[in-house]
XYZ file of C-alpha atoms in Angstrom:
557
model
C 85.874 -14.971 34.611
C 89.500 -13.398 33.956
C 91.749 -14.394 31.096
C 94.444 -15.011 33.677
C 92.010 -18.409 34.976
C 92.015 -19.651 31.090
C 95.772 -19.828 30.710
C 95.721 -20.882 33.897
C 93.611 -24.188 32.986
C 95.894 -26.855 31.934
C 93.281 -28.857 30.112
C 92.672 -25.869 27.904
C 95.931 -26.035 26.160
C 96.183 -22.526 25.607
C 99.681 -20.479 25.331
C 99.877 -16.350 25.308
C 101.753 -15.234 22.301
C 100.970 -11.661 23.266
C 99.071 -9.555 25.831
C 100.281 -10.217 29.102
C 99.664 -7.160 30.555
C 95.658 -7.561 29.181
C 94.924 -10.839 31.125
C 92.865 -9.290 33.911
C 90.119 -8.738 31.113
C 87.032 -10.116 31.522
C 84.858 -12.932 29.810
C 81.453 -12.293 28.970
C 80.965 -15.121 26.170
C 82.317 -17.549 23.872
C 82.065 -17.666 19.722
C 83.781 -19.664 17.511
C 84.258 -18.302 13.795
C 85.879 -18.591 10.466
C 83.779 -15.163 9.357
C 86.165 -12.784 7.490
C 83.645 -10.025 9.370
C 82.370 -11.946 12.465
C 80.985 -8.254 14.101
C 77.396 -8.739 13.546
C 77.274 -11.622 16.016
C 80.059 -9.795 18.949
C 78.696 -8.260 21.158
C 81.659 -7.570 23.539
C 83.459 -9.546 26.206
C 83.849 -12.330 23.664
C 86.747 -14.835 23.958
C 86.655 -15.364 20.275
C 88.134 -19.057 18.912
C 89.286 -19.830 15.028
C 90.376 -22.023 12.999
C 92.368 -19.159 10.395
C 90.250 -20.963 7.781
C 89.487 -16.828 6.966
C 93.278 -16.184 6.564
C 94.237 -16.624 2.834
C 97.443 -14.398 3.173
C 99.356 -12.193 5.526
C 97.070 -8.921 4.642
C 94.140 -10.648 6.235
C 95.361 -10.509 9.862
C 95.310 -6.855 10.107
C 91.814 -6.052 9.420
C 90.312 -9.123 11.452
C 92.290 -8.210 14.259
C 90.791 -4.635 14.333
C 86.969 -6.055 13.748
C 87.430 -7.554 16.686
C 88.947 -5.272 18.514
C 86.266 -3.095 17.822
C 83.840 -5.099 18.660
C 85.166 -5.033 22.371
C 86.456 -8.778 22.648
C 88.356 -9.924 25.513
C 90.722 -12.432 23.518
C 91.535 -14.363 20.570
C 92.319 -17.745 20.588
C 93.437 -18.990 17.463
C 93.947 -23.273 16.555
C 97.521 -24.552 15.661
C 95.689 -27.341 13.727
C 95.616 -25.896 10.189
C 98.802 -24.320 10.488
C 100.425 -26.134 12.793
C 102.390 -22.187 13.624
C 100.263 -19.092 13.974
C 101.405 -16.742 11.572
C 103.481 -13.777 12.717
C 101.290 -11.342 10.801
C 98.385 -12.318 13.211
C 100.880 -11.854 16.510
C 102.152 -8.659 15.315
C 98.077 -7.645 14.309
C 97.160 -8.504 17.667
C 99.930 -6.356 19.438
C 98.985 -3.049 17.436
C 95.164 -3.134 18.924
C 96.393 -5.276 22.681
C 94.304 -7.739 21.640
C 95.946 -10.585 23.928
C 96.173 -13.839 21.451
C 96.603 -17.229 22.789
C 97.769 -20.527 20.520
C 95.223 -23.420 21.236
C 96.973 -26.813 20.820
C 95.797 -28.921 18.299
C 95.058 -31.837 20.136
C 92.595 -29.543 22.109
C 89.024 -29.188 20.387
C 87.237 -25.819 20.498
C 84.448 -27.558 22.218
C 86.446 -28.133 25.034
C 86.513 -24.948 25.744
C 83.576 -23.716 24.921
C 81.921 -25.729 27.281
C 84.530 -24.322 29.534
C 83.413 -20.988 29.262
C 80.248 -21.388 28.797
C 80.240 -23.170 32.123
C 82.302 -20.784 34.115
C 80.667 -17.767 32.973
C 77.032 -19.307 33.863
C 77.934 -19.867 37.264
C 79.301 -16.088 38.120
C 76.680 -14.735 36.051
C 73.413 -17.029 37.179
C 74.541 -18.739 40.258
C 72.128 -22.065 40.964
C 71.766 -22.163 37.320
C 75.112 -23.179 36.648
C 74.474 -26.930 37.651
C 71.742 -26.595 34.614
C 74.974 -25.696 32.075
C 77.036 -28.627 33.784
C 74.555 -31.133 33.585
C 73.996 -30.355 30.059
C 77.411 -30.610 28.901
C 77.687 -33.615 30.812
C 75.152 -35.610 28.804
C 76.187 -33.572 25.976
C 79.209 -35.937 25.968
C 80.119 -38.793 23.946
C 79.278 -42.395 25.006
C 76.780 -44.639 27.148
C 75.939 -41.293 29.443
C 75.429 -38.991 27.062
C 72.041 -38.241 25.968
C 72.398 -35.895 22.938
C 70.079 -32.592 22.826
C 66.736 -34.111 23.603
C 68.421 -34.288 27.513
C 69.717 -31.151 27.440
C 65.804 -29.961 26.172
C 64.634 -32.372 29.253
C 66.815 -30.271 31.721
C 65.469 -27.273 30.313
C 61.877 -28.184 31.230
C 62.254 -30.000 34.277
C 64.947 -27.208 35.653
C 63.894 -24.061 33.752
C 60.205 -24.916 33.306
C 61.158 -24.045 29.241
C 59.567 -26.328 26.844
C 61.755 -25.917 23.988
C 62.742 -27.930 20.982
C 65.624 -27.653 17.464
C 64.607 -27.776 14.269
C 65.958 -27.285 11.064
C 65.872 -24.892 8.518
C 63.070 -26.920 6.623
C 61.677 -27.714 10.213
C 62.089 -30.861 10.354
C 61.964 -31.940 14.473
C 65.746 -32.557 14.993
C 65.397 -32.902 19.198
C 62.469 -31.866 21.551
C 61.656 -33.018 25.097
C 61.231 -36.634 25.463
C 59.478 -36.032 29.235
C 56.769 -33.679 27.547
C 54.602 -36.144 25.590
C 53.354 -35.583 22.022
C 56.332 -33.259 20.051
C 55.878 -30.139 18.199
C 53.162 -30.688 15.202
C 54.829 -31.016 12.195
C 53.131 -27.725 10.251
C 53.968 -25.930 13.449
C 57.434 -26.503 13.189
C 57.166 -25.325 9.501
C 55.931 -21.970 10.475
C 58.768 -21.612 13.364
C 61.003 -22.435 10.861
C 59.340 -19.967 8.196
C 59.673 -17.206 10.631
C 63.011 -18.155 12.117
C 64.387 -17.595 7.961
C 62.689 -14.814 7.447
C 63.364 -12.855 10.672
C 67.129 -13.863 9.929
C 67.029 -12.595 6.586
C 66.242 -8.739 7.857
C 69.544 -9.232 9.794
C 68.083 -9.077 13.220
C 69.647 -10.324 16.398
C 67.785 -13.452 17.792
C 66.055 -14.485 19.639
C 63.183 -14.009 17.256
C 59.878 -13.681 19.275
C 56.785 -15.303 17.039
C 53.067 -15.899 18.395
C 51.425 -18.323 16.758
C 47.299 -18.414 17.945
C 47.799 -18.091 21.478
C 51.531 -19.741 21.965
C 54.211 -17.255 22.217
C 57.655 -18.907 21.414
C 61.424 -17.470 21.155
C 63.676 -18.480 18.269
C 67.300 -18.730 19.037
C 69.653 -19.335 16.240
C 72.168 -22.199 16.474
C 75.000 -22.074 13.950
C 77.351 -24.477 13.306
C 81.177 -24.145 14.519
C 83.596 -21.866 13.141
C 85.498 -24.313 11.581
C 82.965 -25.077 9.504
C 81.790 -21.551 8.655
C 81.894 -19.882 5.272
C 84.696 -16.965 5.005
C 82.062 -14.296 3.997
C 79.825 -12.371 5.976
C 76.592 -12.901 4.212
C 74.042 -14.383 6.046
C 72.135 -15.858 2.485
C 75.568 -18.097 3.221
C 74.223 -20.062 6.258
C 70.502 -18.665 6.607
C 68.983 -22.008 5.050
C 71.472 -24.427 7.230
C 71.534 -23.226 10.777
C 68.976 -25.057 13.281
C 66.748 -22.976 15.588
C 66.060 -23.751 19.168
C 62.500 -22.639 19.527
C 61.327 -22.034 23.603
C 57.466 -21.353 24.531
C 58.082 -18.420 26.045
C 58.590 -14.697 26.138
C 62.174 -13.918 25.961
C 61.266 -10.463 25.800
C 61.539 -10.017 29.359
C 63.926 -12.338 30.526
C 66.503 -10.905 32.991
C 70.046 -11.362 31.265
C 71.158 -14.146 33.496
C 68.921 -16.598 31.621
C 69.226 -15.427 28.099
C 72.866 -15.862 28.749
C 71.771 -19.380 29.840
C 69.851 -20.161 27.055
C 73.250 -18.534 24.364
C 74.955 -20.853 26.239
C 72.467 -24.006 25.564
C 72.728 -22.997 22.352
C 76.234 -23.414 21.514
C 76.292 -26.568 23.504
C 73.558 -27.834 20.614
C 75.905 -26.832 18.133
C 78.555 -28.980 19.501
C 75.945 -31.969 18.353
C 75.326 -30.021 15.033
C 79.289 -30.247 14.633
C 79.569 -34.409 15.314
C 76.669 -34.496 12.505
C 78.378 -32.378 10.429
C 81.733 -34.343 10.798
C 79.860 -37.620 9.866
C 79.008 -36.607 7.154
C 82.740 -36.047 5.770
C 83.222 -39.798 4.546
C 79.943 -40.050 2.447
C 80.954 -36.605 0.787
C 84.510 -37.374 -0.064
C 82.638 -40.556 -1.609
C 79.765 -38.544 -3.133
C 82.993 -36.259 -5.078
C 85.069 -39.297 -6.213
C 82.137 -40.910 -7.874
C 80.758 -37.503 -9.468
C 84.391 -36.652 -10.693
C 84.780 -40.234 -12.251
C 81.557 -39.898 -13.909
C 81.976 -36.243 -15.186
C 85.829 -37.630 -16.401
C 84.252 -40.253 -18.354
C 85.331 -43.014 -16.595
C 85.278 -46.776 -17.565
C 82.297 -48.444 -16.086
C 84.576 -50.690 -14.338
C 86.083 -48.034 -12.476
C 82.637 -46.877 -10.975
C 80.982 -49.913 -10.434
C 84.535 -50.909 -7.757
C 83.480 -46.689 -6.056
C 79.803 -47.626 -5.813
C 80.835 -51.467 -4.193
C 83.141 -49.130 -1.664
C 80.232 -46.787 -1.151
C 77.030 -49.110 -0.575
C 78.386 -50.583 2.337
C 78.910 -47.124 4.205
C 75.512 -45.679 3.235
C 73.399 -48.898 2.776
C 75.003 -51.038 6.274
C 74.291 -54.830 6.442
C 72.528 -55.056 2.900
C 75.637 -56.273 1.074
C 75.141 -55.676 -2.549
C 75.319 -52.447 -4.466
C 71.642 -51.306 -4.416
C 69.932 -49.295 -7.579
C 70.856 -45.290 -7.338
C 69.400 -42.430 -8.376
C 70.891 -38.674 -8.958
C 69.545 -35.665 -7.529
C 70.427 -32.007 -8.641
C 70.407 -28.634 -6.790
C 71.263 -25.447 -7.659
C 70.545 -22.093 -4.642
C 70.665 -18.819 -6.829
C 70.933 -15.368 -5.561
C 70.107 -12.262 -7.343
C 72.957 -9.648 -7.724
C 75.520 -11.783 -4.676
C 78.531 -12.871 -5.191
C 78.101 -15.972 -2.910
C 79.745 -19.458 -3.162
C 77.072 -21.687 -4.269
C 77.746 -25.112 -4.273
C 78.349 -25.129 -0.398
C 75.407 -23.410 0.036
C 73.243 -26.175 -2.437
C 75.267 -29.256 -0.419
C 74.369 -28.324 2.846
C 70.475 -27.593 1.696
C 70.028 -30.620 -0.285
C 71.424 -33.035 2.235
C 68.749 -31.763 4.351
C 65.875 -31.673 1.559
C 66.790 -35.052 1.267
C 66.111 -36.239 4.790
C 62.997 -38.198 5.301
C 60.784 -35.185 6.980
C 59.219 -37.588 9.677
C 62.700 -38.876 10.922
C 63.615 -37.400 14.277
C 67.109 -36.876 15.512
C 70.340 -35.430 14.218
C 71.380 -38.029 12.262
C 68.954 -39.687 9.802
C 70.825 -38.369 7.361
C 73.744 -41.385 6.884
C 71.993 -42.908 3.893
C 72.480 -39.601 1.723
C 76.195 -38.647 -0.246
C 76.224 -35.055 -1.586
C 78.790 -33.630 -3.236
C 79.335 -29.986 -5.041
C 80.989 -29.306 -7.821
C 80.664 -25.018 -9.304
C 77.567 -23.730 -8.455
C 75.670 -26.950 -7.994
C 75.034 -29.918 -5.304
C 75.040 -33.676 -6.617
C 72.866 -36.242 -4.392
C 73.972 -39.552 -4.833
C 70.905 -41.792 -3.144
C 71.098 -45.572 -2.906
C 67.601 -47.241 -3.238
C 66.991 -50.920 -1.921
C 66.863 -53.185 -5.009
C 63.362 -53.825 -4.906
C 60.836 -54.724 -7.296
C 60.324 -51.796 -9.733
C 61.556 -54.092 -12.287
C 59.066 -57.031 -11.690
C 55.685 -54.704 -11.188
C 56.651 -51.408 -13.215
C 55.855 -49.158 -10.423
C 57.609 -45.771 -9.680
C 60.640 -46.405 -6.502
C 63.113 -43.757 -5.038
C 62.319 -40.159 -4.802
C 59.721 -38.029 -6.677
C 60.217 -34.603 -7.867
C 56.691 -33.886 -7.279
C 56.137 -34.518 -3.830
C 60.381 -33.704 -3.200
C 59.714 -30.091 -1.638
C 56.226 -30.463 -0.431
C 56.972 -30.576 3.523
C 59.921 -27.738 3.013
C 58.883 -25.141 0.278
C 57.049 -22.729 2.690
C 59.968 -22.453 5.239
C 62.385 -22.059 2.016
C 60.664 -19.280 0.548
C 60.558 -16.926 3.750
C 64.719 -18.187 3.863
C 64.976 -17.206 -0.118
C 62.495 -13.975 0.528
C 62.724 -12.089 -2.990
C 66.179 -12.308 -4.060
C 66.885 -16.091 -3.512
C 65.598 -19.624 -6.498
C 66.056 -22.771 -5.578
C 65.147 -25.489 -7.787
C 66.182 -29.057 -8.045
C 66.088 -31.793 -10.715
C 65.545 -35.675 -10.517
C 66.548 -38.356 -12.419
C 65.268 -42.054 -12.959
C 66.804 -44.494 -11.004
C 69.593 -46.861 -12.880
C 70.934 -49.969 -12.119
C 74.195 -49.612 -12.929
C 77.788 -47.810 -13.121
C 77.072 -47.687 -16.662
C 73.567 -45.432 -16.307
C 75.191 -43.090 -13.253
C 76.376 -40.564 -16.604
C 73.247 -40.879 -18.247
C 71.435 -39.935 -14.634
C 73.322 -37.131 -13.929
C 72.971 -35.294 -17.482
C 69.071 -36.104 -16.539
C 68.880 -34.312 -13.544
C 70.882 -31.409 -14.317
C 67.873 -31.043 -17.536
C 65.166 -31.554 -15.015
C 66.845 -28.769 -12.704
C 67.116 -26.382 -15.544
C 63.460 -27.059 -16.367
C 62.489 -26.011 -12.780
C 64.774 -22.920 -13.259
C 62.602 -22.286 -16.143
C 59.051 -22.195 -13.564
C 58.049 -19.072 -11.701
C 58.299 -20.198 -7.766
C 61.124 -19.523 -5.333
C 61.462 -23.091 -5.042
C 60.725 -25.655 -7.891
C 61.826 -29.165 -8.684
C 61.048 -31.000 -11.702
C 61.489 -35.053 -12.349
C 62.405 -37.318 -15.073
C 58.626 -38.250 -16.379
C 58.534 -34.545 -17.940
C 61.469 -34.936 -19.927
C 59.264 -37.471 -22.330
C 56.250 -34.351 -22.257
C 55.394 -31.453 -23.636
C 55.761 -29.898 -20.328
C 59.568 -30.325 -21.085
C 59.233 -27.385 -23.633
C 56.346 -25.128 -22.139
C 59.052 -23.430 -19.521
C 61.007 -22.095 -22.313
C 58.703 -20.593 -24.494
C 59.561 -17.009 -24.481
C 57.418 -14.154 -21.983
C 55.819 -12.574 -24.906
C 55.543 -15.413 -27.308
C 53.868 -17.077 -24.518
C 51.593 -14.255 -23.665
C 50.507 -13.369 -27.502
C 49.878 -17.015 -27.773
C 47.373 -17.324 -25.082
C 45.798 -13.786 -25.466
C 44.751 -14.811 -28.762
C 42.765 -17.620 -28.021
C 41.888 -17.455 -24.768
C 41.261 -13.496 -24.106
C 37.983 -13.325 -26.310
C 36.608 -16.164 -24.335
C 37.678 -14.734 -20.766
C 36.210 -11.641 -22.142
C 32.898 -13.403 -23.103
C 32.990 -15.246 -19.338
C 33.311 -11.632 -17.462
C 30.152 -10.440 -19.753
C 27.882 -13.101 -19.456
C 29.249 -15.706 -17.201
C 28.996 -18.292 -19.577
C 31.481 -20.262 -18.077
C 33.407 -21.351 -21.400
C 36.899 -21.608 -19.978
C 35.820 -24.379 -17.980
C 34.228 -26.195 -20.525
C 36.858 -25.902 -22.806
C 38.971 -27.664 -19.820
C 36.490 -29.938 -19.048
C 36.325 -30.998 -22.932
C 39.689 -31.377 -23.666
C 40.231 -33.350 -20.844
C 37.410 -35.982 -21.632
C 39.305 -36.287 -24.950
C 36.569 -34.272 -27.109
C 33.768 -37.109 -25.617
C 30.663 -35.115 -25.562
C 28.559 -37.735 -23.543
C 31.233 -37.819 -20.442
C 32.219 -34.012 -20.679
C 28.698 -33.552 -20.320
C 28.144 -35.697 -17.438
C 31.625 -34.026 -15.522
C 29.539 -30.559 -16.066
C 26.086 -31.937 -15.271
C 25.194 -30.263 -18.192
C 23.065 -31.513 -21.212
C 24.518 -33.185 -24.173
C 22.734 -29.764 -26.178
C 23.880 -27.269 -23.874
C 27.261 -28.628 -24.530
C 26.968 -28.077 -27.744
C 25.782 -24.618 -27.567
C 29.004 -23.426 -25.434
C 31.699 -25.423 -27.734
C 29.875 -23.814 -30.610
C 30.100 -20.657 -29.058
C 34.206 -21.097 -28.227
C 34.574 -21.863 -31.705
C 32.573 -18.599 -32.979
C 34.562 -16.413 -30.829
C 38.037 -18.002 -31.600
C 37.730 -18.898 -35.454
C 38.824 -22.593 -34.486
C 37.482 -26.096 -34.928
C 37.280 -28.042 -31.542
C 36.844 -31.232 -33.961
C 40.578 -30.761 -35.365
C 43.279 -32.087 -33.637
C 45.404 -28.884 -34.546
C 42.538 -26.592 -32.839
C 42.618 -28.767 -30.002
C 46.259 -28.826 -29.763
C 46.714 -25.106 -29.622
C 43.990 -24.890 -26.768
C 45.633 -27.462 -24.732
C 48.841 -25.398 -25.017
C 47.536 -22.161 -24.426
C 45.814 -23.320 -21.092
C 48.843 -25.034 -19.574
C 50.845 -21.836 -20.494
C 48.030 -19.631 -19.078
């Protein structure tokens, strides 16, 4: 399609501020960006849409302008809605490299036109498969029709013949194919995802092809809107946020017609990853008023009336304030200079979804909030019975990253940490400060762990495993070569097996008859390998000092 049929589309709302003589250009694509350096995902053609959220003063214009005219673009189209005028800077930019510019009225949405180009270009480019791209933005829309991505998925197979489903970073089944029976397996989806990170992490254009056994499947990214985009051109700033939409099939040697098809699809999803997105504004402006009142000392008083406002929105229908519990997260980077409390928001609200929910949003129970380098989770629990039967309620550090930590790592690959701390759950306004400086311990005692991803809880704060992390490297290593090298030594020799016995016997609390029995050993034969541990160390196993320093040097081992 020609420029000249955009401004021509009154529904658009699009005005020329410069180019005229350029509108007989030609649209390949659409992209919508906020990227100070969008050129890694151009690849020519482009009408390119944004928001200016990249300009921070006239000197910016002039070098984004000429990325993109580099790049080959057809057009930029940038929205009145930030800055109600579109700086003269960018107008003038534009005219030095005849880049034609158009204003896009802020009572238009870039979605609009995006699925206005996305449709227009799929029907010169792919002919009958431009009623797929209009049926899918048609139940792409809002209300009683609209059927959200798992149609647009259903269209795929029943048009395409492509099984395909979107997942998240963590892969976690966001949509998939309702006509297709049984979904995706959930530890497949966790390797899709792992590859997806890591195959964006080498900076490689998707899609991503991945066999796994004998299925073949292509991995197309799907990034949120440019409105929403970080102004740097990182990818470490987005890589563990965007979705995937992963197709069984071979896009290796698809004709361009349908990988243009599936792009499109793809940016259509995003329009859904958007709406979530934008959902999620109210519980984080309420997420940051509660974290700033507590971190300002604020009366009690003055908390408990944010919480009342706030357990209505993310508990519906239950009434009362419920208990709450804090969550930290911190995303490090080695040797980046990368904004990272975004980065930690967007990941923990995710982390925090249950990982057997389904859908786009079964997130609205979870406020998040970022203040520096670090993410705040503010989680309502029901008020249940923990008080009446002393049992453990709301989330557990332990079992926290178990579903997401292999797909995180391949994200994080060598240079990336993340780690995450938990705290008790309180019942109050008056126990929210007390929370917070809990899990921000917790997190640094998972900092202190080796593990690209570690998250530690508020039962270790009471336990020695609360100082083990941050023993220093060499104190820790002299310590446990010391006592435990002569017996590791004596095990290679003779295979005497005396680190497990010294386990085994500290663990039965120094009872001979039960260690015994754990080892199948006899009571004698016991003896004889405690005895020897004792010979080879110059320690008492029947002191509780002995015993102490062998427990210590075997959890720091």
């Amino acid at each position: 399609m020609r420029l000249r049929a955009l401004l021509d589309t009154d529904a658009l709302g699009l005005r020329l501020l410069g180019g005229e003589d350029e509108l007989d250009r030609t649209v390949r694509g659409v992209m919508t960006t906020d990227l100070r350096d969008p050129s890694r995902y151009l690849s020519g053609g482009e009408l390119v849409l944004t928001g200016l959220a990249w300009r921070r003063d006239a000197d910016d214009s002039e070098p984004f302008v000429r990325i993109l005219a580099q790049a080959g673009v057809a057009a930029l189209a940038a929205g009145e809605a930030e800055l109600r005028d579109i700086p003269d800077d960018l107008v003038a930019a534009c005219a030095r490299h005849r880049l034609p510019l158009f204003a896009v009225d802020e009572s238009v949405a870039f979605a609009t036109i995006t699925e206005h180009v996305v449709r227009q270009v799929s029907g010169e480019r792919a002919g009958d498969l431009a009623a797929v791209v209009d049926r899918h933005r048609r139940m792409m829309t809002s209300g009683p029709a609209g059927g959200g991505p798992d149609v647009v998925l259903d269209l795929l197979g029943s048009d395409l013949d492509l099984q395909a489903w979107v997942l998240s970073p963590t892969g976690r089944l966001i949509a998939g194919p309702k006509a297709a029976g049984p979904g995706l397996p959930a530890d497949r989806c966790a390797k899709l995802a792992a590859e997806h990170l890591a195959a964006a992490r080498t900076g490689r254009r998707g899609p991503h092809r991945v066999m796994l056994g004998p299925t073949t499947y292509s991995l197309f990214p799907i990034r949120a809107g440019g409105r929403s985009a970080q102004a740097s051109r990182d990818v470490r700033e987005t890589v563990l946020s965007d979705w995937l939409l992963a197709v069984e099939a071979d896009a290796g040697d698809w004709p361009a017609e349908r990988l243009d098809l599936l792009q499109g699809v793809t940016q259509l999803i995003s329009v859904e990853r958007d709406r979530r997105d934008a959902a999620r504004t109210v519980r984080r402006r309420l997420a940051q008023e509660v974290l700033e009142l507590v971190q300002t000392g604020a009366a009690p008083a003055e908390i408990a009336a944010r919480l009342r406002v706030a357990a209505p929105v993310l508990l519906p229908g239950l009434g009362a304030a419920p208990h709450w519990q804090v969550i930290v997260a911190r995303v490090d980077w080695a040797d980046a200079d990368i904004e990272a409390g975004p980065v930690a928001q967007a990941l923990l609200e995710e982390i925090l979804v249950d990982p057997l929910a389904t859908g786009p949003e079964p997130s609205d129970r979870i406020a998040v909030a970022h203040t520096g380098d670090e993410a705040v989770a503010l989680v309502p629990l029901p008020a249940v019975s923990a008080e009446h039967d002393g049992s453990e309620t709301g989330i557990l550090a332990d079992v926290l990253l178990e579903t997401v930590r292999d797909p995180l790592s391949a994200g994080l690959d060598d240079d990336g940490h993340v780690t995450l701390g938990v705290s008790a759950a309180v019942h109050s306004a008056e126990g929210l400060r007390g929370a917070l400086e809990e899990a921000r311990h917790a997190r640094r005692v998972a900092a202190a762990r080796p593990g690209r991803v570690c998250a530690a809880g508020h039962q270790e704060l009471a336990s020695h495993v609360l100082l083990l992390p941050f023993v220093p490297d060499d104190v820790r290593r002299a310590f446990t070569a010391r006592l435990l090298d002569p017996l590791r030594d004596y095990d290679r020799r003779h295979r005497a097996e005396l680190i497990p016995t010294l386990e085994a016997f500290l663990d039965c609390d120094g009872s001979w008859t039960r260690c015994a029995t754990r080892l199948h050993l006899h009571v004698n034969t016991l003896r004889y390998r405690v005895g020897r541990i004792e010979q080879l160390t110059s320690r008492d196993l029947s002191r509780l000092e002995d015993k102490l320093d062998f427990f210590l040097a075997l959890r720091m081992s």
